[in-house]
Amino acid sequence: MEGYKSFLFFLISSLLLGFALVIFVLVWVLHYSDGLAWNGDSAEFNWHPVLIITGFVFMEGIAVIVYRLPWTWKCSKLLMKFIHAGLHLTAAVLVIIALVAVFDFHNAKKIPNMYSLHSWVGLVVVILFMLQIVVSIVVFLIPTTPVSVRAALMPVHVYGGLLLFGGVIGTALMGITEKLIFSLKNPPYSSLPPHAIFVNTLGILIVVFGGLIIWIATRPDWKRPPEPTV
Ligand code: ASC
């Protein structure tokens, strides 16, 4: 593999950053906010950022680059497909729970649903993500799908996956911003209290994580070597 050391640097950086994202969101909700519970209150809302960042940012990021880990190249392509799909499906479950948490919290508090740009873009991303999963299982996992169809759809699958991953990151940044504006009143967000600095930093780390994952996923030299289609 060309540039193995550089690959390892990007991989280890993105793994460390991914874990840091999960720690940051947990510190945000457990230390700066009202913790985690399923009680129709702010602690229930807090599942939303925790599950989105764990599932839709970190787990998805790993799912995107899982074929590129050189020590998996001796594993069968089919096994790697199951791991790739399994990470996406697990992320999908976390995302659904994250959405239920936010709707349930809004309804309990009589807060309107689906008015913000965050919610509009987020819903489109979630719907397209679910569509990508269903289409990809049919096209790439069901053995009877002709190779010509797989080959035609592969660029759309790769582009769609990266577009969705970028969409998740943009949506997460909007969600973080609106949550800070809503929740920081005294002292306000504009006075930049430690809570705001901490969560702004989380937003920056999400962008850097996304940048690393997209870099790893788009280096042609780091692709899994081709083999007969499974
Ligand atoms: C697959 C698979 C590939 C591609 C290829 C078409 O399902 O394992 O390597 O699709 O056959 O691009």
mmCIF file of N, CA and C in Angstrom, residues 135-201:
data_model
loop_
_atom_site.group_PDB
_atom_site.id
_atom_site.type_symbol
_atom_site.label_atom_id
_atom_site.label_comp_id
_atom_site.label_asym_id
_atom_site.label_seq_id
_atom_site.Cartn_x
_atom_site.Cartn_y
_atom_site.Cartn_z
ATOM 1 N N VAL A 135 -31.569 0.364 -0.768
ATOM 2 C CA VAL A 135 -31.108 0.167 -2.148
ATOM 3 C C VAL A 135 -29.785 -0.612 -2.143
ATOM 4 N N SER A 136 -28.894 -0.273 -1.201
ATOM 5 C CA SER A 136 -27.568 -0.902 -1.199
ATOM 6 C C SER A 136 -27.654 -2.378 -0.825
ATOM 7 N N ILE A 137 -28.571 -2.731 0.094
ATOM 8 C CA ILE A 137 -28.731 -4.155 0.438
ATOM 9 C C ILE A 137 -29.205 -4.918 -0.801
ATOM 10 N N VAL A 138 -30.196 -4.337 -1.491
ATOM 11 C CA VAL A 138 -30.742 -5.016 -2.672
ATOM 12 C C VAL A 138 -29.659 -5.141 -3.750
ATOM 13 N N VAL A 139 -28.924 -4.054 -3.980
ATOM 14 C CA VAL A 139 -27.991 -4.045 -5.108
ATOM 15 C C VAL A 139 -26.697 -4.804 -4.794
ATOM 16 N N PHE A 140 -26.126 -4.570 -3.612
ATOM 17 C CA PHE A 140 -24.772 -5.090 -3.364
ATOM 18 C C PHE A 140 -24.728 -6.346 -2.492
ATOM 19 N N LEU A 141 -25.818 -6.661 -1.805
ATOM 20 C CA LEU A 141 -25.767 -7.850 -0.946
ATOM 21 C C LEU A 141 -26.567 -9.024 -1.489
ATOM 22 N N ILE A 142 -27.639 -8.726 -2.238
ATOM 23 C CA ILE A 142 -28.428 -9.836 -2.774
ATOM 24 C C ILE A 142 -27.678 -10.417 -3.973
ATOM 25 N N PRO A 143 -27.313 -11.704 -3.899
ATOM 26 C CA PRO A 143 -26.360 -12.248 -4.885
ATOM 27 C C PRO A 143 -26.877 -12.243 -6.316
ATOM 28 N N THR A 144 -28.186 -12.177 -6.500
ATOM 29 C CA THR A 144 -28.707 -12.280 -7.875
ATOM 30 C C THR A 144 -28.634 -10.960 -8.650
ATOM 31 N N THR A 145 -28.321 -9.856 -7.975
ATOM 32 C CA THR A 145 -28.247 -8.583 -8.716
ATOM 33 C C THR A 145 -27.063 -8.627 -9.689
ATOM 34 N N PRO A 146 -27.320 -8.357 -10.988
ATOM 35 C CA PRO A 146 -26.236 -8.481 -11.976
ATOM 36 C C PRO A 146 -25.079 -7.527 -11.689
ATOM 37 N N VAL A 147 -23.865 -7.995 -12.018
ATOM 38 C CA VAL A 147 -22.662 -7.186 -11.796
ATOM 39 C C VAL A 147 -22.774 -5.860 -12.551
ATOM 40 N N SER A 148 -23.426 -5.867 -13.726
ATOM 41 C CA SER A 148 -23.545 -4.615 -14.492
ATOM 42 C C SER A 148 -24.337 -3.578 -13.689
ATOM 43 N N VAL A 149 -25.373 -4.036 -12.991
ATOM 44 C CA VAL A 149 -26.182 -3.106 -12.176
ATOM 45 C C VAL A 149 -25.347 -2.599 -10.999
ATOM 46 N N ARG A 150 -24.594 -3.522 -10.361
ATOM 47 C CA ARG A 150 -23.724 -3.122 -9.236
ATOM 48 C C ARG A 150 -22.717 -2.074 -9.686
ATOM 49 N N ALA A 151 -22.084 -2.341 -10.852
ATOM 50 C CA ALA A 151 -21.050 -1.426 -11.330
ATOM 51 C C ALA A 151 -21.659 -0.064 -11.647
ATOM 52 N N ALA A 152 -22.869 -0.071 -12.211
ATOM 53 C CA ALA A 152 -23.496 1.212 -12.565
ATOM 54 C C ALA A 152 -23.847 2.002 -11.307
ATOM 55 N N LEU A 153 -24.243 1.308 -10.256
ATOM 56 C CA LEU A 153 -24.690 2.021 -9.061
ATOM 57 C C LEU A 153 -23.569 2.329 -8.066
ATOM 58 N N MET A 154 -22.412 1.696 -8.230
ATOM 59 C CA MET A 154 -21.333 1.907 -7.251
ATOM 60 C C MET A 154 -20.938 3.383 -7.106
ATOM 61 N N PRO A 155 -20.737 4.137 -8.233
ATOM 62 C CA PRO A 155 -20.379 5.554 -8.040
ATOM 63 C C PRO A 155 -21.474 6.336 -7.310
ATOM 64 N N VAL A 156 -22.732 5.973 -7.559
ATOM 65 C CA VAL A 156 -23.839 6.671 -6.887
ATOM 66 C C VAL A 156 -23.824 6.334 -5.396
ATOM 67 N N HIS A 157 -23.531 5.059 -5.091
ATOM 68 C CA HIS A 157 -23.451 4.601 -3.691
ATOM 69 C C HIS A 157 -22.336 5.345 -2.941
ATOM 70 N N VAL A 158 -21.176 5.440 -3.581
ATOM 71 C CA VAL A 158 -20.021 6.086 -2.935
ATOM 72 C C VAL A 158 -20.287 7.590 -2.781
ATOM 73 N N TYR A 159 -20.743 8.221 -3.866
ATOM 74 C CA TYR A 159 -21.034 9.653 -3.797
ATOM 75 C C TYR A 159 -22.150 9.910 -2.775
ATOM 76 N N GLY A 160 -23.209 9.096 -2.844
ATOM 77 C CA GLY A 160 -24.346 9.264 -1.914
ATOM 78 C C GLY A 160 -23.907 9.126 -0.465
ATOM 79 N N GLY A 161 -23.042 8.145 -0.205
ATOM 80 C CA GLY A 161 -22.572 7.924 1.165
ATOM 81 C C GLY A 161 -21.788 9.125 1.678
ATOM 82 N N LEU A 162 -20.893 9.657 0.842
ATOM 83 C CA LEU A 162 -20.097 10.813 1.280
ATOM 84 C C LEU A 162 -20.965 12.056 1.410
ATOM 85 N N LEU A 163 -21.913 12.210 0.470
ATOM 86 C CA LEU A 163 -22.821 13.363 0.552
ATOM 87 C C LEU A 163 -23.641 13.299 1.850
ATOM 88 N N LEU A 164 -24.145 12.108 2.158
ATOM 89 C CA LEU A 164 -24.930 11.942 3.387
ATOM 90 C C LEU A 164 -24.076 12.215 4.615
ATOM 91 N N PHE A 165 -22.849 11.713 4.612
ATOM 92 C CA PHE A 165 -21.959 11.925 5.757
ATOM 93 C C PHE A 165 -21.713 13.433 5.939
ATOM 94 N N GLY A 166 -21.469 14.142 4.833
ATOM 95 C CA GLY A 166 -21.310 15.608 4.902
ATOM 96 C C GLY A 166 -22.600 16.268 5.378
ATOM 97 N N GLY A 167 -23.728 15.751 4.895
ATOM 98 C CA GLY A 167 -25.034 16.290 5.310
ATOM 99 C C GLY A 167 -25.264 16.121 6.807
ATOM 100 N N VAL A 168 -24.847 14.975 7.343
ATOM 101 C CA VAL A 168 -24.976 14.720 8.783
ATOM 102 C C VAL A 168 -24.164 15.762 9.560
ATOM 103 N N ILE A 169 -22.953 16.019 9.076
ATOM 104 C CA ILE A 169 -22.083 16.956 9.809
ATOM 105 C C ILE A 169 -22.672 18.371 9.780
ATOM 106 N N GLY A 170 -23.131 18.802 8.605
ATOM 107 C CA GLY A 170 -23.766 20.128 8.517
ATOM 108 C C GLY A 170 -24.983 20.212 9.422
ATOM 109 N N THR A 171 -25.800 19.153 9.414
ATOM 110 C CA THR A 171 -27.014 19.149 10.237
ATOM 111 C C THR A 171 -26.667 19.175 11.725
ATOM 112 N N ALA A 172 -25.631 18.418 12.102
ATOM 113 C CA ALA A 172 -25.223 18.387 13.511
ATOM 114 C C ALA A 172 -24.780 19.783 13.951
ATOM 115 N N LEU A 173 -24.050 20.483 13.084
ATOM 116 C CA LEU A 173 -23.587 21.830 13.453
ATOM 117 C C LEU A 173 -24.773 22.779 13.653
ATOM 118 N N MET A 174 -25.772 22.660 12.764
ATOM 119 C CA MET A 174 -26.974 23.511 12.938
ATOM 120 C C MET A 174 -27.677 23.180 14.248
ATOM 121 N N GLY A 175 -27.770 21.875 14.546
ATOM 122 C CA GLY A 175 -28.459 21.450 15.771
ATOM 123 C C GLY A 175 -27.731 21.945 17.011
ATOM 124 N N ILE A 176 -26.401 21.850 16.991
ATOM 125 C CA ILE A 176 -25.610 22.317 18.140
ATOM 126 C C ILE A 176 -25.838 23.811 18.338
ATOM 127 N N THR A 177 -25.791 24.563 17.238
ATOM 128 C CA THR A 177 -25.977 26.018 17.327
ATOM 129 C C THR A 177 -27.330 26.362 17.928
ATOM 130 N N GLU A 178 -28.396 25.731 17.398
ATOM 131 C CA GLU A 178 -29.718 26.112 17.915
ATOM 132 C C GLU A 178 -29.889 25.675 19.361
ATOM 133 N N LYS A 179 -29.315 24.513 19.722
ATOM 134 C CA LYS A 179 -29.448 24.085 21.120
ATOM 135 C C LYS A 179 -28.744 25.069 22.056
ATOM 136 N N LEU A 180 -27.576 25.567 21.650
ATOM 137 C CA LEU A 180 -26.861 26.529 22.509
ATOM 138 C C LEU A 180 -27.646 27.838 22.604
ATOM 139 N N ILE A 181 -28.217 28.288 21.484
ATOM 140 C CA ILE A 181 -28.995 29.536 21.529
ATOM 141 C C ILE A 181 -30.213 29.355 22.446
ATOM 142 N N PHE A 182 -30.901 28.185 22.324
ATOM 143 C CA PHE A 182 -32.101 27.952 23.154
ATOM 144 C C PHE A 182 -31.734 27.802 24.629
ATOM 145 N N SER A 183 -30.673 27.043 24.921
ATOM 146 C CA SER A 183 -30.486 26.618 26.313
ATOM 147 C C SER A 183 -29.619 27.582 27.124
ATOM 148 N N LEU A 184 -28.779 28.371 26.451
ATOM 149 C CA LEU A 184 -27.911 29.275 27.217
ATOM 150 C C LEU A 184 -28.578 30.642 27.330
ATOM 151 N N LYS A 185 -29.180 30.888 28.469
ATOM 152 C CA LYS A 185 -29.894 32.157 28.674
ATOM 153 C C LYS A 185 -29.205 32.990 29.746
ATOM 154 N N ASN A 186 -28.746 32.328 30.783
ATOM 155 C CA ASN A 186 -28.210 33.081 31.919
ATOM 156 C C ASN A 186 -27.002 32.355 32.512
ATOM 157 N N PRO A 187 -25.786 32.625 32.089
ATOM 158 C CA PRO A 187 -25.383 33.667 31.139
ATOM 159 C C PRO A 187 -25.724 33.271 29.698
ATOM 160 N N PRO A 188 -25.935 34.274 28.810
ATOM 161 C CA PRO A 188 -26.322 33.953 27.428
ATOM 162 C C PRO A 188 -25.151 33.412 26.602
ATOM 163 N N TYR A 189 -25.508 32.773 25.489
ATOM 164 C CA TYR A 189 -24.514 32.238 24.535
ATOM 165 C C TYR A 189 -23.541 33.347 24.132
ATOM 166 N N SER A 190 -24.102 34.562 23.914
ATOM 167 C CA SER A 190 -23.274 35.666 23.403
ATOM 168 C C SER A 190 -22.175 36.085 24.377
ATOM 169 N N SER A 191 -22.307 35.691 25.656
ATOM 170 C CA SER A 191 -21.232 36.049 26.601
ATOM 171 C C SER A 191 -20.162 34.959 26.654
ATOM 172 N N LEU A 192 -20.311 33.930 25.829
ATOM 173 C CA LEU A 192 -19.357 32.820 25.675
ATOM 174 C C LEU A 192 -18.910 32.201 27.007
ATOM 175 N N PRO A 193 -19.881 31.629 27.757
ATOM 176 C CA PRO A 193 -19.501 30.928 28.988
ATOM 177 C C PRO A 193 -18.761 29.632 28.661
ATOM 178 N N PRO A 194 -18.118 28.986 29.658
ATOM 179 C CA PRO A 194 -17.375 27.738 29.407
ATOM 180 C C PRO A 194 -18.215 26.682 28.682
ATOM 181 N N HIS A 195 -19.492 26.571 29.033
ATOM 182 C CA HIS A 195 -20.415 25.643 28.359
ATOM 183 C C HIS A 195 -20.401 25.883 26.840
ATOM 184 N N ALA A 196 -20.469 27.159 26.450
ATOM 185 C CA ALA A 196 -20.502 27.494 25.017
ATOM 186 C C ALA A 196 -19.158 27.192 24.356
ATOM 187 N N ILE A 197 -18.067 27.528 25.042
ATOM 188 C CA ILE A 197 -16.735 27.265 24.471
ATOM 189 C C ILE A 197 -16.561 25.763 24.278
ATOM 190 N N PHE A 198 -16.998 24.990 25.279
ATOM 191 C CA PHE A 198 -16.841 23.532 25.222
ATOM 192 C C PHE A 198 -17.626 22.947 24.045
ATOM 193 N N VAL A 199 -18.878 23.382 23.900
ATOM 194 C CA VAL A 199 -19.719 22.782 22.856
ATOM 195 C C VAL A 199 -19.339 23.328 21.470
ATOM 196 N N ASN A 200 -18.911 24.590 21.391
ATOM 197 C CA ASN A 200 -18.352 25.083 20.116
ATOM 198 C C ASN A 200 -17.164 24.219 19.703
ATOM 199 N N THR A 201 -16.325 23.855 20.689
ATOM 200 C CA THR A 201 -15.150 23.019 20.393
ATOM 201 C C THR A 201 -15.597 21.658 19.860
#
